Amino acid sequence: MTILGIETSCDETAAAIVSNDNKRIQILSNIISSSQDLHIKYGGILPETAAREQQKMIIPVIQEALLQSKCNPEDIDAIAVTAGPGLIGSLLVGVETAKTLSLLWRKPLIPVNHLLAHFYANWVLDTPTFPVIGLLVSGGHTDIILMKDHDNYDYLGGTRDDAAGECFDKCARLLGLPSGGPNLARLAQKGNPQAFNLPRPMWNSKDYDFSFSGLKTAVANIITHIDELQKPDLAASIEQAIIDVLIKKTTTAALDNNIEHVMLAGGVASNQRLRESVTRSFIGRVFTPEPLLCTDNAVTTATYALFHNHPVDPLILQANPNLSLA
Ligand code: KG4
Ligand code: ZN
């Protein structure tokens, strides 16, 4: 099968063509256009600006995906599109374009939950072993699931306030960095992760839930008392506090449910220290996606559809900003 994936849940406009002919998954093209630069000076994403850029970019991005893959519309077997969750204006651009192309080209339309699609970054180059504990750490979500099969998972827990990526982003801003997680991680490389004693929220709670807003408040209180030279130490301590909590909850979920294998997903899964720490913490296999496939892209959207070929009527599909894993 050859699938055109379309993803517009946040500030990216992405299209990709993925095929599983010859038994392995092949990325024929992977195009991503981001409006991130337009939002930087505001310290967060402006939904209307994101959606307006996506309206401009969606057709050129799909055209480029077809061109690079050397595919014509006739070569596409189905169209997969992020149906939610995400920003409603952004989702609408992708969903309405996919519906139109599905009718025009007479191709089946497969709706995709963006959160599950993040996990499918693991299936592009590898094949996770079921049952597996999945930890999703993105800009908007932090969730733990127990996946027994492609169509069967249990939701175990998630964040009660900020997501792990959001905590990275907000702390980066407090440190005066131009943008989020990757910059904080870079600064942290030069610091001592034990330098500051930061809280590990919900460490002793018996559930698999997280809370990161207290950590951000602790950093806001410290930042006023330190000088420039201590910033790498603070960045390293923030990174370590987030990683410690993520590992503690994931380990507990794995032990309680007798599961050996773990997979990471979402933008924060590209964090090198997190990847190394999780890999050291488990005896079973730890699956970590290719860093470029951790953040938002349409390859994972199309790959999800390869394993969930459940088309819907294009006339009735609606974007759902509140889709969740729970
Ligand atoms: O999955 P994603 O692209 O977007 C959502 O669907 O939310 O994740 C983006 C998040 C941002 O919060 C970004 O700061 C974080 O992933 N991120 C990182 C790293 N790379 C991206 N956080 C920590 N370390 C990184 N290397
Ligand atoms: Zn995402």
mmCIF file of C-alpha atoms and ligand atoms in Angstrom:
data_model
loop_
_atom_site.group_PDB
_atom_site.id
_atom_site.type_symbol
_atom_site.label_atom_id
_atom_site.label_comp_id
_atom_site.label_asym_id
_atom_site.label_seq_id
_atom_site.Cartn_x
_atom_site.Cartn_y
_atom_site.Cartn_z
ATOM 1 C CA MET A 1 0.000 0.000 0.000
ATOM 2 C CA THR A 2 1.096 3.566 -0.654
ATOM 3 C CA ILE A 3 -0.378 6.236 1.601
ATOM 4 C CA LEU A 4 -0.380 10.016 1.439
ATOM 5 C CA GLY A 5 -0.257 11.351 5.010
ATOM 6 C CA ILE A 6 -1.348 14.884 5.896
ATOM 7 C CA GLU A 7 -0.647 16.448 9.299
ATOM 8 C CA THR A 8 -1.604 19.971 10.410
ATOM 9 C CA SER A 9 -2.374 19.622 14.139
ATOM 10 C CA CYS A 10 -0.176 22.467 15.411
ATOM 11 C CA ASP A 11 2.159 24.896 13.600
ATOM 12 C CA GLU A 12 3.476 22.469 10.959
ATOM 13 C CA THR A 13 2.070 21.792 7.507
ATOM 14 C CA ALA A 14 3.282 18.302 6.664
ATOM 15 C CA ALA A 15 2.703 15.775 3.895
ATOM 16 C CA ALA A 16 4.472 12.467 3.341
ATOM 17 C CA ILE A 17 4.202 9.443 1.142
ATOM 18 C CA VAL A 18 4.895 6.117 2.786
ATOM 19 C CA SER A 19 4.656 2.631 1.349
ATOM 20 C CA ASN A 20 4.910 -0.874 2.776
ATOM 21 C CA ASP A 21 5.484 -2.655 -0.520
ATOM 22 C CA ASN A 22 8.374 -5.150 -0.297
ATOM 23 C CA LYS A 23 7.347 -5.876 3.353
ATOM 24 C CA ARG A 24 9.237 -2.961 4.886
ATOM 25 C CA ILE A 25 8.153 0.599 5.433
ATOM 26 C CA GLN A 26 9.655 3.066 3.001
ATOM 27 C CA ILE A 27 9.489 6.837 3.272
ATOM 28 C CA LEU A 28 9.084 8.047 -0.312
ATOM 29 C CA SER A 29 8.850 11.690 0.747
ATOM 30 C CA ASN A 30 8.587 13.704 3.961
ATOM 31 C CA ILE A 31 7.813 17.416 3.592
ATOM 32 C CA ILE A 32 7.415 19.725 6.591
ATOM 33 C CA SER A 33 6.828 23.467 6.500
ATOM 34 C CA SER A 34 6.780 25.176 9.899
ATOM 35 C CA SER A 35 5.494 28.608 10.855
ATOM 36 C CA GLN A 36 7.531 28.486 14.099
ATOM 37 C CA ASP A 37 9.593 31.573 13.226
ATOM 38 C CA LEU A 38 6.451 33.700 12.991
ATOM 39 C CA HIS A 39 5.509 32.842 16.610
ATOM 40 C CA ILE A 40 8.870 33.164 18.377
ATOM 41 C CA LYS A 41 8.568 36.811 19.350
ATOM 42 C CA TYR A 42 5.175 36.149 20.997
ATOM 43 C CA GLY A 43 6.499 33.321 23.213
ATOM 44 C CA GLY A 44 3.826 30.865 22.029
ATOM 45 C CA ILE A 45 1.881 29.759 18.978
ATOM 46 C CA LEU A 46 -0.676 32.190 17.560
ATOM 47 C CA PRO A 47 -3.452 29.852 16.337
ATOM 48 C CA GLU A 48 -4.818 32.198 13.647
ATOM 49 C CA THR A 49 -1.350 32.860 12.221
ATOM 50 C CA ALA A 50 -0.594 29.111 12.196
ATOM 51 C CA ALA A 51 -3.846 28.307 10.349
ATOM 52 C CA ARG A 52 -3.353 31.121 7.827
ATOM 53 C CA GLU A 53 0.149 29.864 6.999
ATOM 54 C CA GLN A 54 -1.189 26.313 6.684
ATOM 55 C CA GLN A 55 -3.836 27.479 4.200
ATOM 56 C CA LYS A 56 -1.050 28.967 2.086
ATOM 57 C CA MET A 57 1.265 25.978 2.378
ATOM 58 C CA ILE A 58 -0.963 22.891 2.268
ATOM 59 C CA ILE A 59 -1.214 22.525 -1.536
ATOM 60 C CA PRO A 60 2.484 23.324 -2.254
ATOM 61 C CA VAL A 61 3.529 20.890 0.500
ATOM 62 C CA ILE A 62 1.362 18.068 -0.908
ATOM 63 C CA GLN A 63 2.598 18.821 -4.434
ATOM 64 C CA GLU A 64 6.195 18.643 -3.197
ATOM 65 C CA ALA A 65 5.493 15.336 -1.422
ATOM 66 C CA LEU A 66 4.146 13.876 -4.691
ATOM 67 C CA LEU A 67 7.034 15.298 -6.699
ATOM 68 C CA GLN A 68 9.782 13.990 -4.419
ATOM 69 C CA SER A 69 8.200 10.551 -4.173
ATOM 70 C CA LYS A 70 7.818 10.440 -7.973
ATOM 71 C CA CYS A 71 4.194 9.380 -7.351
ATOM 72 C CA ASN A 72 1.102 10.494 -9.228
ATOM 73 C CA PRO A 73 -2.295 10.603 -7.522
ATOM 74 C CA GLU A 74 -3.035 7.261 -9.305
ATOM 75 C CA ASP A 75 -0.194 5.625 -7.323
ATOM 76 C CA ILE A 76 -1.757 6.565 -3.966
ATOM 77 C CA ASP A 77 -3.958 3.862 -2.373
ATOM 78 C CA ALA A 78 -5.346 5.948 0.501
ATOM 79 C CA ILE A 79 -5.128 9.339 2.187
ATOM 80 C CA ALA A 80 -4.470 9.515 5.941
ATOM 81 C CA VAL A 81 -5.105 12.736 7.837
ATOM 82 C CA THR A 82 -4.720 13.938 11.424
ATOM 83 C CA ALA A 83 -8.308 14.335 12.670
ATOM 84 C CA GLY A 84 -7.242 15.542 16.161
ATOM 85 C CA PRO A 85 -6.259 16.553 18.720
ATOM 86 C CA GLY A 86 -4.806 19.960 17.947
ATOM 87 C CA LEU A 87 -5.684 23.556 17.136
ATOM 88 C CA ILE A 88 -9.105 23.602 15.456
ATOM 89 C CA GLY A 89 -8.173 26.103 12.711
ATOM 90 C CA SER A 90 -5.042 24.097 11.879
ATOM 91 C CA LEU A 91 -6.803 20.715 11.927
ATOM 92 C CA LEU A 92 -9.534 22.033 9.613
ATOM 93 C CA VAL A 93 -6.970 22.917 6.933
ATOM 94 C CA GLY A 94 -5.637 19.356 6.807
ATOM 95 C CA VAL A 95 -8.969 17.585 7.231
ATOM 96 C CA GLU A 96 -10.856 19.635 4.616
ATOM 97 C CA THR A 97 -7.984 19.293 2.113
ATOM 98 C CA ALA A 98 -7.836 15.527 2.677
ATOM 99 C CA LYS A 99 -11.619 15.210 2.258
ATOM 100 C CA THR A 100 -11.500 17.164 -0.996
ATOM 101 C CA LEU A 101 -8.620 15.091 -2.408
ATOM 102 C CA SER A 102 -10.313 11.871 -1.305
ATOM 103 C CA LEU A 103 -13.455 12.788 -3.283
ATOM 104 C CA LEU A 104 -11.548 14.205 -6.247
ATOM 105 C CA TRP A 105 -9.113 11.302 -6.624
ATOM 106 C CA ARG A 106 -11.615 8.656 -5.393
ATOM 107 C CA LYS A 107 -9.282 7.435 -2.655
ATOM 108 C CA PRO A 108 -10.244 5.999 0.764
ATOM 109 C CA LEU A 109 -9.818 8.470 3.646
ATOM 110 C CA ILE A 110 -8.325 7.244 6.939
ATOM 111 C CA PRO A 111 -8.668 9.531 10.006
ATOM 112 C CA VAL A 112 -5.727 9.450 12.420
ATOM 113 C CA ASN A 113 -5.445 10.260 16.123
ATOM 114 C CA HIS A 114 -2.273 12.352 16.229
ATOM 115 C CA LEU A 115 -1.272 11.022 19.679
ATOM 116 C CA LEU A 116 -1.324 7.406 18.510
ATOM 117 C CA ALA A 117 0.458 8.442 15.309
ATOM 118 C CA HIS A 118 3.391 9.725 17.417
ATOM 119 C CA PHE A 119 3.931 6.135 18.678
ATOM 120 C CA TYR A 120 4.106 4.871 15.076
ATOM 121 C CA ALA A 121 7.431 6.682 14.607
ATOM 122 C CA ASN A 122 8.698 3.473 16.272
ATOM 123 C CA TRP A 123 7.330 1.278 13.479
ATOM 124 C CA VAL A 124 9.057 3.116 10.644
ATOM 125 C CA LEU A 125 12.503 1.594 11.157
ATOM 126 C CA ASP A 126 11.773 -1.068 13.775
ATOM 127 C CA THR A 127 8.970 -3.325 15.055
ATOM 128 C CA PRO A 128 8.136 -2.863 18.743
ATOM 129 C CA THR A 129 7.296 -6.073 20.576
ATOM 130 C CA PHE A 130 3.834 -6.339 22.189
ATOM 131 C CA PRO A 131 2.942 -5.894 24.984
ATOM 132 C CA VAL A 132 4.805 -2.640 25.356
ATOM 133 C CA ILE A 133 4.532 0.385 27.658
ATOM 134 C CA GLY A 134 4.309 3.566 25.573
ATOM 135 C CA LEU A 135 5.421 6.933 26.951
ATOM 136 C CA LEU A 136 4.242 9.897 24.879
ATOM 137 C CA VAL A 137 6.082 13.127 25.707
ATOM 138 C CA SER A 138 5.188 15.995 23.396
ATOM 139 C CA GLY A 139 4.539 19.728 23.574
ATOM 140 C CA GLY A 140 0.878 19.237 24.420
ATOM 141 C CA HIS A 141 0.711 15.745 25.956
ATOM 142 C CA THR A 142 2.363 13.437 28.463
ATOM 143 C CA ASP A 143 0.660 10.040 28.592
ATOM 144 C CA ILE A 144 1.439 6.426 29.443
ATOM 145 C CA ILE A 145 -0.343 3.577 27.674
ATOM 146 C CA LEU A 146 -0.046 -0.199 27.744
ATOM 147 C CA MET A 147 -0.250 -1.351 24.142
ATOM 148 C CA LYS A 148 -1.204 -5.013 23.694
ATOM 149 C CA ASP A 149 -1.716 -4.906 19.950
ATOM 150 C CA HIS A 150 -2.284 -2.381 17.159
ATOM 151 C CA ASP A 151 -5.986 -2.098 18.002
ATOM 152 C CA ASN A 152 -5.815 -2.741 21.724
ATOM 153 C CA TYR A 153 -4.343 -0.491 24.373
ATOM 154 C CA ASP A 154 -5.113 0.600 27.950
ATOM 155 C CA TYR A 155 -4.672 4.168 29.058
ATOM 156 C CA LEU A 156 -2.651 4.229 32.294
ATOM 157 C CA GLY A 157 -2.154 7.897 33.108
ATOM 158 C CA GLY A 158 -1.059 11.338 32.039
ATOM 159 C CA THR A 159 -0.272 14.852 33.098
ATOM 160 C CA ARG A 160 -2.710 16.767 35.252
ATOM 161 C CA ASP A 161 -1.420 20.158 34.103
ATOM 162 C CA ASP A 162 1.560 21.039 31.861
ATOM 163 C CA ALA A 163 3.020 18.509 29.440
ATOM 164 C CA ALA A 164 6.723 17.581 29.661
ATOM 165 C CA GLY A 165 7.485 19.513 26.442
ATOM 166 C CA GLU A 166 5.510 22.506 27.706
ATOM 167 C CA CYS A 167 7.603 22.434 30.915
ATOM 168 C CA PHE A 168 10.808 22.366 28.822
ATOM 169 C CA ASP A 169 9.456 25.291 26.757
ATOM 170 C CA LYS A 170 8.333 27.414 29.731
ATOM 171 C CA CYS A 171 11.592 26.822 31.636
ATOM 172 C CA ALA A 172 13.578 27.682 28.483
ATOM 173 C CA ARG A 173 11.721 30.980 28.333
ATOM 174 C CA LEU A 174 12.489 31.653 32.031
ATOM 175 C CA LEU A 175 16.169 31.013 31.224
ATOM 176 C CA GLY A 176 15.954 33.626 28.447
ATOM 177 C CA LEU A 177 16.435 31.116 25.620
ATOM 178 C CA PRO A 178 14.914 31.992 22.227
ATOM 179 C CA SER A 179 12.886 28.764 21.967
ATOM 180 C CA GLY A 180 12.126 25.559 23.804
ATOM 181 C CA GLY A 181 13.349 22.074 24.607
ATOM 182 C CA PRO A 182 16.263 21.638 22.179
ATOM 183 C CA ASN A 183 17.893 24.895 23.352
ATOM 184 C CA LEU A 184 17.457 24.002 27.010
ATOM 185 C CA ALA A 185 18.946 20.557 26.323
ATOM 186 C CA ARG A 186 21.932 22.148 24.574
ATOM 187 C CA LEU A 187 22.588 24.504 27.529
ATOM 188 C CA ALA A 188 22.168 21.570 29.949
ATOM 189 C CA GLN A 189 25.090 19.729 28.331
ATOM 190 C CA LYS A 190 27.461 22.214 30.004
ATOM 191 C CA GLY A 191 25.794 21.995 33.431
ATOM 192 C CA ASN A 192 25.687 19.824 36.541
ATOM 193 C CA PRO A 193 22.279 18.067 36.848
ATOM 194 C CA GLN A 194 22.685 17.832 40.648
ATOM 195 C CA ALA A 195 23.441 21.542 41.160
ATOM 196 C CA PHE A 196 19.878 22.574 42.045
ATOM 197 C CA ASN A 197 17.511 20.561 44.182
ATOM 198 C CA LEU A 198 14.278 20.835 42.175
ATOM 199 C CA PRO A 199 10.965 19.144 43.043
ATOM 200 C CA ARG A 200 9.976 15.790 41.475
ATOM 201 C CA PRO A 201 6.189 16.332 41.448
ATOM 202 C CA MET A 202 3.917 13.332 42.281
ATOM 203 C CA TRP A 203 6.965 11.120 42.899
ATOM 204 C CA ASN A 204 5.244 9.048 45.594
ATOM 205 C CA SER A 205 1.713 8.951 44.171
ATOM 206 C CA LYS A 206 0.578 5.418 43.414
ATOM 207 C CA ASP A 207 -0.824 6.315 39.974
ATOM 208 C CA TYR A 208 0.824 6.950 36.603
ATOM 209 C CA ASP A 209 -0.042 10.644 36.546
ATOM 210 C CA PHE A 210 2.306 13.604 36.234
ATOM 211 C CA SER A 211 2.292 17.271 37.220
ATOM 212 C CA PHE A 212 4.896 19.660 35.869
ATOM 213 C CA SER A 213 3.534 23.112 36.739
ATOM 214 C CA GLY A 214 5.163 23.107 40.217
ATOM 215 C CA LEU A 215 8.572 22.496 38.679
ATOM 216 C CA LYS A 216 8.128 25.530 36.442
ATOM 217 C CA THR A 217 7.157 27.645 39.509
ATOM 218 C CA ALA A 218 10.243 26.424 41.417
ATOM 219 C CA VAL A 219 12.430 27.477 38.476
ATOM 220 C CA ALA A 220 10.698 30.894 38.333
ATOM 221 C CA ASN A 221 11.596 31.411 42.016
ATOM 222 C CA ILE A 222 15.241 30.373 41.585
ATOM 223 C CA ILE A 223 15.895 32.330 38.392
ATOM 224 C CA THR A 224 15.740 35.701 40.171
ATOM 225 C CA HIS A 225 18.636 34.729 42.520
ATOM 226 C CA ILE A 226 21.185 33.331 40.057
ATOM 227 C CA ASP A 227 23.711 34.771 37.614
ATOM 228 C CA GLU A 228 24.405 33.878 33.950
ATOM 229 C CA LEU A 229 27.163 31.428 34.905
ATOM 230 C CA GLN A 230 24.738 29.233 36.859
ATOM 231 C CA LYS A 231 22.251 28.899 34.002
ATOM 232 C CA PRO A 232 23.784 25.732 32.494
ATOM 233 C CA ASP A 233 23.555 24.090 35.963
ATOM 234 C CA LEU A 234 19.918 25.132 36.282
ATOM 235 C CA ALA A 235 19.130 23.871 32.753
ATOM 236 C CA ALA A 236 20.766 20.514 33.549
ATOM 237 C CA SER A 237 18.868 20.277 36.858
ATOM 238 C CA ILE A 238 15.530 21.016 35.112
ATOM 239 C CA GLU A 239 16.209 18.387 32.455
ATOM 240 C CA GLN A 240 17.172 15.842 35.126
ATOM 241 C CA ALA A 241 14.053 16.545 37.236
ATOM 242 C CA ILE A 242 11.754 16.037 34.218
ATOM 243 C CA ILE A 243 13.586 12.861 33.152
ATOM 244 C CA ASP A 244 13.591 11.401 36.689
ATOM 245 C CA VAL A 245 9.807 11.708 36.964
ATOM 246 C CA LEU A 246 9.202 10.326 33.458
ATOM 247 C CA ILE A 247 11.381 7.291 34.211
ATOM 248 C CA LYS A 248 9.939 6.685 37.679
ATOM 249 C CA LYS A 249 6.350 6.563 36.364
ATOM 250 C CA THR A 250 7.241 4.509 33.294
ATOM 251 C CA THR A 251 9.184 1.998 35.406
ATOM 252 C CA THR A 252 6.294 1.705 37.864
ATOM 253 C CA ALA A 253 3.828 1.157 34.995
ATOM 254 C CA ALA A 254 6.074 -1.545 33.512
ATOM 255 C CA LEU A 255 6.631 -3.332 36.851
ATOM 256 C CA ASP A 256 2.965 -3.180 37.972
ATOM 257 C CA ASN A 257 1.796 -4.620 34.667
ATOM 258 C CA ASN A 258 4.639 -7.084 34.254
ATOM 259 C CA ILE A 259 5.789 -5.578 30.948
ATOM 260 C CA GLU A 260 9.398 -5.741 29.795
ATOM 261 C CA HIS A 261 9.413 -3.463 26.759
ATOM 262 C CA VAL A 262 9.065 0.299 26.540
ATOM 263 C CA MET A 263 8.723 2.748 23.643
ATOM 264 C CA LEU A 264 9.097 6.500 23.602
ATOM 265 C CA ALA A 265 7.247 8.960 21.365
ATOM 266 C CA GLY A 266 6.713 12.705 20.870
ATOM 267 C CA GLY A 267 9.039 15.680 20.477
ATOM 268 C CA VAL A 268 10.690 15.261 23.904
ATOM 269 C CA ALA A 269 11.641 11.687 22.921
ATOM 270 C CA SER A 270 14.359 13.260 20.764
ATOM 271 C CA ASN A 271 16.076 14.404 24.003
ATOM 272 C CA GLN A 272 19.375 12.528 24.133
ATOM 273 C CA ARG A 273 19.662 12.345 27.916
ATOM 274 C CA LEU A 274 16.108 10.967 28.181
ATOM 275 C CA ARG A 275 16.809 8.330 25.529
ATOM 276 C CA GLU A 276 20.009 7.211 27.271
ATOM 277 C CA SER A 277 18.442 7.227 30.744
ATOM 278 C CA VAL A 278 15.398 5.184 29.686
ATOM 279 C CA THR A 279 17.587 2.709 27.825
ATOM 280 C CA ARG A 280 19.707 2.239 30.997
ATOM 281 C CA SER A 281 16.622 1.818 33.234
ATOM 282 C CA PHE A 282 15.004 -1.212 31.574
ATOM 283 C CA ILE A 283 16.127 -4.761 31.111
ATOM 284 C CA GLY A 284 13.698 -5.334 28.229
ATOM 285 C CA ARG A 285 13.962 -3.638 24.859
ATOM 286 C CA VAL A 286 13.586 0.126 24.740
ATOM 287 C CA PHE A 287 12.327 1.490 21.411
ATOM 288 C CA THR A 288 13.265 5.070 20.577
ATOM 289 C CA PRO A 289 12.202 6.590 17.262
ATOM 290 C CA GLU A 290 14.569 8.294 14.857
ATOM 291 C CA PRO A 291 14.903 11.861 16.341
ATOM 292 C CA LEU A 292 13.633 13.501 13.132
ATOM 293 C CA LEU A 293 10.424 11.463 13.382
ATOM 294 C CA CYS A 294 9.776 12.373 17.065
ATOM 295 C CA THR A 295 8.459 15.866 16.344
ATOM 296 C CA ASP A 296 5.361 16.494 14.227
ATOM 297 C CA ASN A 297 5.488 15.032 10.713
ATOM 298 C CA ALA A 298 3.194 13.223 8.282
ATOM 299 C CA VAL A 299 5.305 10.045 7.992
ATOM 300 C CA THR A 300 3.916 8.859 11.328
ATOM 301 C CA THR A 301 0.365 9.774 10.205
ATOM 302 C CA ALA A 302 0.728 7.622 7.081
ATOM 303 C CA THR A 303 2.499 4.811 8.976
ATOM 304 C CA TYR A 304 -0.324 4.658 11.531
ATOM 305 C CA ALA A 305 -2.773 4.248 8.636
ATOM 306 C CA LEU A 306 -0.768 1.315 7.228
ATOM 307 C CA PHE A 307 -1.620 -0.572 10.438
ATOM 308 C CA HIS A 308 -5.185 0.792 10.774
ATOM 309 C CA ASN A 309 -6.823 0.682 7.388
ATOM 310 C CA HIS A 310 -10.251 1.874 8.558
ATOM 311 C CA PRO A 311 -11.556 4.412 5.998
ATOM 312 C CA VAL A 312 -14.527 6.692 6.687
ATOM 313 C CA ASP A 313 -16.967 8.572 4.456
ATOM 314 C CA PRO A 314 -15.173 11.825 3.470
ATOM 315 C CA LEU A 315 -18.476 13.686 3.607
ATOM 316 C CA ILE A 316 -18.891 13.065 7.329
ATOM 317 C CA LEU A 317 -15.333 13.264 8.725
ATOM 318 C CA GLN A 318 -14.915 16.145 11.165
ATOM 319 C CA ALA A 319 -11.819 17.509 12.859
ATOM 320 C CA ASN A 320 -11.903 16.889 16.622
ATOM 321 C CA PRO A 321 -9.584 19.179 18.619
ATOM 322 C CA ASN A 322 -10.298 17.222 21.818
ATOM 323 C CA LEU A 323 -9.412 13.680 20.724
ATOM 324 C CA SER A 324 -7.445 11.951 23.476
ATOM 325 C CA LEU A 325 -5.909 8.596 24.358
ATOM 326 C CA ALA A 326 -8.034 8.099 27.492
HETATM 327 O O1 KG4 B 1 5.595 16.231 19.416
HETATM 328 P P1 KG4 B 1 5.875 17.645 19.154
HETATM 329 O O2 KG4 B 1 6.572 18.012 17.888
HETATM 330 O O3 KG4 B 1 4.605 18.536 19.204
HETATM 331 C C1 KG4 B 1 3.387 18.207 19.755
HETATM 332 O O4 KG4 B 1 2.643 17.421 19.147
HETATM 333 O O5 KG4 B 1 3.130 18.738 20.854
HETATM 334 O O6 KG4 B 1 6.729 18.137 20.409
HETATM 335 C C2 KG4 B 1 7.237 19.414 20.534
HETATM 336 C C3 KG4 B 1 7.849 19.511 21.923
HETATM 337 C C4 KG4 B 1 8.218 20.936 22.292
HETATM 338 O O7 KG4 B 1 7.740 21.208 23.579
HETATM 339 C C5 KG4 B 1 9.752 20.919 22.258
HETATM 340 O O8 KG4 B 1 10.344 21.838 23.135
HETATM 341 C C6 KG4 B 1 10.024 19.482 22.689
HETATM 342 O O9 KG4 B 1 9.045 18.730 22.018
HETATM 343 N N1 KG4 B 1 11.378 19.028 22.302
HETATM 344 C C7 KG4 B 1 12.351 18.737 23.185
HETATM 345 C C8 KG4 B 1 13.489 18.363 22.406
HETATM 346 N N2 KG4 B 1 13.144 18.435 21.091
HETATM 347 C C9 KG4 B 1 11.839 18.833 21.045
HETATM 348 N N3 KG4 B 1 12.372 18.768 24.531
HETATM 349 C C10 KG4 B 1 13.525 18.417 25.130
HETATM 350 N N4 KG4 B 1 14.654 18.071 24.488
HETATM 351 C C11 KG4 B 1 14.684 18.023 23.124
HETATM 352 N N5 KG4 B 1 15.806 17.670 22.495
HETATM 353 ZN ZN ZN B 2 2.596 16.118 17.969
#
